[in-house]
């Protein structure tokens, strides 16, 4: 029988995003310069931006960009 995760996550979305970004950076750190390393670092940056967007979207004082 497979076990499924309950809908209540043990960590926040922002925390999981940060963990994934850190994991990608750690992978890239051990690689030589090249396309794959660049892709990993770009993905980590995209995840950082997603976390910032999430903070903005979930903030109580949401203001439109100016």
C-alpha positions as CSV (number, residue, x, y, z in Angstrom):
1,X,0.0,0.0,0.0
2,X,1.4,3.4,-1.0
3,X,1.5,6.2,1.5
4,X,0.3,9.6,0.4
5,X,1.1,12.9,2.0
6,X,-1.7,14.7,3.8
7,X,-2.9,18.0,2.3
8,X,-1.3,19.8,5.3
9,X,2.3,20.3,4.3
10,X,5.0,20.1,7.0
11,X,6.7,23.1,5.7
12,X,5.7,26.4,4.0
13,X,5.7,26.9,0.3
14,X,8.4,29.6,0.6
15,X,10.6,27.2,2.7
16,X,10.3,24.5,0.1
17,X,11.1,26.9,-2.7
18,X,14.2,28.1,-0.8
19,X,15.3,24.5,-0.2
20,X,14.9,23.7,-3.9
21,X,16.9,26.8,-4.9
22,X,19.7,25.8,-2.4
23,X,19.7,22.3,-3.8
24,X,20.1,23.5,-7.3
25,X,22.9,25.8,-6.3
26,X,24.7,23.0,-4.5
27,X,24.5,20.8,-7.6
28,X,25.8,23.7,-9.8
29,X,28.7,24.3,-7.4
30,X,30.2,20.9,-8.1
31,X,30.0,21.2,-11.9
32,X,32.4,22.7,-14.4
33,X,31.5,25.8,-16.2
34,X,29.0,25.0,-19.0
35,X,25.4,25.0,-20.2
36,X,24.1,22.6,-17.5
37,X,25.6,24.6,-14.7
38,X,24.2,27.8,-16.1
39,X,20.7,26.2,-16.4
40,X,20.8,25.1,-12.8
41,X,21.8,28.6,-11.6
42,X,19.1,30.2,-13.8
43,X,16.5,27.8,-12.4
44,X,17.6,28.7,-8.8
45,X,17.2,32.4,-9.6
46,X,13.7,31.8,-11.1
47,X,12.7,30.0,-7.9
48,X,14.0,32.9,-5.8
49,X,11.8,35.3,-7.9
50,X,8.8,33.0,-7.4
51,X,9.3,33.1,-3.7
52,X,9.4,36.9,-3.8
53,X,6.3,37.0,-5.9
54,X,4.5,34.7,-3.5
55,X,5.4,36.9,-0.6
56,X,4.1,39.9,-2.4
57,X,0.9,38.2,-3.5
58,X,0.2,36.8,0.0
59,X,1.0,40.0,1.9
60,X,-1.8,41.7,3.7
61,X,-1.1,45.1,2.3
62,X,-1.0,44.1,-1.3
63,X,-0.3,47.1,-3.5
64,X,-0.1,47.2,-7.2
65,X,3.3,47.7,-8.8
66,X,4.1,51.4,-9.4
